């Protein structure tokens, strides 16, 4: 395969472009949320946890499964995020052998502020596509996520 043929295949691949766009968005998100929350200690690996944590809570085992990493690695990330005041843990009412990991709504940083910061890039995307096309694009992304991944 020659270079031009490779570039054509690469540029016409929806999957490749989704991965590239996600990486760019992720880098922006990390920079923006760190600045918004004033927490320089946040690492890219911390951000990988956030989409999987619900306000109802998740166990270390479930989080490890969703992230496809070891329980030990998840425990380390969760401990760091608890130390930063972003996450907290509470007893699991269903299984006393485990704890539930949740966002720290009482004493910690407000995760909603981080989500609001991400809306900045959403606004730029909306101005690029237009409001209707942006909504359509978001709906299509949700369909991709639903078809190939998580339901939450």
Coordinates of C-alpha atoms in Angstrom, one line a residue:
X1 CA 0.0 0.0 0.0
X2 CA 1.3 3.4 -0.8
X3 CA 1.1 6.5 1.4
X4 CA -1.6 8.2 -0.6
X5 CA -3.8 5.0 -0.5
X6 CA -3.2 4.8 3.3
X7 CA -4.2 8.4 3.9
X8 CA -7.3 7.9 1.8
X9 CA -8.3 4.9 3.9
X10 CA -7.4 6.6 7.1
X11 CA -9.3 9.8 6.3
X12 CA -12.4 7.9 5.2
X13 CA -12.6 5.8 8.3
X14 CA -15.3 6.9 10.7
X15 CA -13.7 4.9 13.5
X16 CA -10.3 6.5 13.0
X17 CA -11.8 10.0 13.0
X18 CA -13.9 9.3 16.1
X19 CA -10.8 8.1 17.9
X20 CA -8.8 11.2 16.8
X21 CA -11.7 13.6 17.7
X22 CA -12.1 11.9 21.1
X23 CA -8.4 12.3 21.8
X24 CA -8.5 16.0 20.9
X25 CA -11.6 16.5 23.0
X26 CA -10.1 14.6 25.9
X27 CA -6.9 16.8 25.8
X28 CA -9.1 19.9 25.8
X29 CA -11.3 18.6 28.6
X30 CA -8.3 17.8 30.8
X31 CA -6.8 21.2 30.3
X32 CA -10.1 23.0 30.8
X33 CA -11.3 21.1 33.9
X34 CA -7.9 21.4 35.6
X35 CA -8.0 25.1 35.0
X36 CA -11.7 25.5 36.0
X37 CA -11.3 23.4 39.2
X38 CA -7.7 24.6 40.0
X39 CA -6.5 21.1 40.5
X40 CA -3.2 20.5 38.6
X41 CA -2.8 17.0 40.1
X42 CA -5.6 15.6 37.9
X43 CA -4.1 13.1 35.4
X44 CA -5.6 11.7 32.2
X45 CA -6.1 8.4 33.9
X46 CA -8.3 10.1 36.5
X47 CA -10.5 11.4 33.7
X48 CA -11.0 7.9 32.4
X49 CA -12.9 7.1 35.6
X50 CA -15.4 9.9 35.4
X51 CA -17.8 8.6 32.7
X52 CA -18.3 5.4 34.6
X53 CA -19.2 6.9 38.0
X54 CA -22.8 7.5 38.6
X55 CA -24.3 9.5 41.5
X56 CA -25.8 6.3 42.8
X57 CA -22.3 4.9 43.1
X58 CA -20.2 2.0 41.6
X59 CA -18.0 -0.6 43.2
X60 CA -14.3 -0.9 42.5
X61 CA -14.9 -4.3 40.8
X62 CA -17.6 -2.8 38.5
X63 CA -15.4 0.2 37.7
X64 CA -12.4 -2.0 36.9
X65 CA -14.6 -4.0 34.6
X66 CA -15.9 -0.9 32.8
X67 CA -12.4 0.5 32.4
X68 CA -10.9 -2.8 31.5
X69 CA -8.1 -2.4 34.0
X70 CA -7.2 -4.2 37.3
X71 CA -8.9 -3.7 40.6
X72 CA -5.6 -2.6 42.0
X73 CA -5.2 0.1 39.3
X74 CA -8.7 1.3 39.9
X75 CA -8.2 1.3 43.7
X76 CA -5.1 3.5 43.2
X77 CA -6.9 6.0 41.0
X78 CA -9.9 6.1 43.3
X79 CA -7.7 6.7 46.3
X80 CA -6.0 9.6 44.5
X81 CA -9.3 11.1 43.6
X82 CA -10.6 10.7 47.1
X83 CA -7.5 12.5 48.3
X84 CA -8.2 15.3 45.9
X85 CA -11.8 15.6 47.3
X86 CA -13.4 14.7 44.0
X87 CA -14.7 11.2 44.9
X88 CA -15.9 9.7 48.2
X89 CA -16.8 6.2 49.3
X90 CA -19.7 5.0 51.3
X91 CA -21.0 1.6 52.5
X92 CA -22.6 -0.5 49.9
X93 CA -26.1 -1.3 51.2
X94 CA -26.4 -4.4 48.9
X95 CA -23.0 -5.9 49.7
X96 CA -21.3 -5.1 53.0
X97 CA -18.0 -6.5 51.6
X98 CA -17.7 -3.6 49.2
X99 CA -18.0 0.1 49.1
X100 CA -19.6 2.4 46.6
X101 CA -17.6 5.1 44.9
X102 CA -19.4 8.4 44.2
X103 CA -18.7 12.0 43.4
X104 CA -18.1 14.0 46.5
X105 CA -21.0 16.3 46.5
X106 CA -20.6 17.6 50.1
X107 CA -17.0 18.4 50.8
X108 CA -15.2 18.1 47.5
X109 CA -14.9 19.8 44.2
X110 CA -18.1 20.3 42.2
X111 CA -18.1 17.9 39.3
X112 CA -20.8 20.1 37.7
X113 CA -18.2 22.8 37.3
X114 CA -16.1 20.4 35.3
X115 CA -19.1 19.6 33.1
X116 CA -19.9 23.2 32.6
X117 CA -16.3 23.8 31.5
X118 CA -16.8 21.1 28.8
X119 CA -19.7 23.0 27.5
X120 CA -17.2 25.6 26.1
X121 CA -16.0 23.1 23.6
X122 CA -19.5 22.0 22.9
X123 CA -20.3 25.6 22.0
X124 CA -17.4 25.7 19.6
X125 CA -18.6 22.5 18.0
X126 CA -22.1 23.9 17.8
X127 CA -20.8 27.0 16.1
X128 CA -18.9 24.8 13.6
X129 CA -22.0 22.6 12.7
X130 CA -24.9 24.9 13.6
X131 CA -27.4 24.2 16.3
X132 CA -29.5 21.6 14.5
X133 CA -26.6 19.7 13.0
X134 CA -24.9 19.7 16.4
X135 CA -27.9 18.2 18.1
X136 CA -28.2 15.6 15.3
X137 CA -24.5 14.8 15.6
X138 CA -24.8 14.3 19.4
X139 CA -27.8 12.1 18.8
X140 CA -25.8 10.0 16.4
X141 CA -22.9 9.7 18.9
X142 CA -25.4 8.5 21.5
X143 CA -26.6 5.9 19.0
X144 CA -23.0 4.7 18.4
X145 CA -22.3 4.5 22.2
X146 CA -25.6 2.6 22.7
X147 CA -24.9 0.2 19.8
X148 CA -21.2 -0.5 20.7
X149 CA -20.8 0.3 24.3
X150 CA -22.4 1.4 27.5
X151 CA -26.1 2.3 28.0
X152 CA -25.4 5.1 30.6

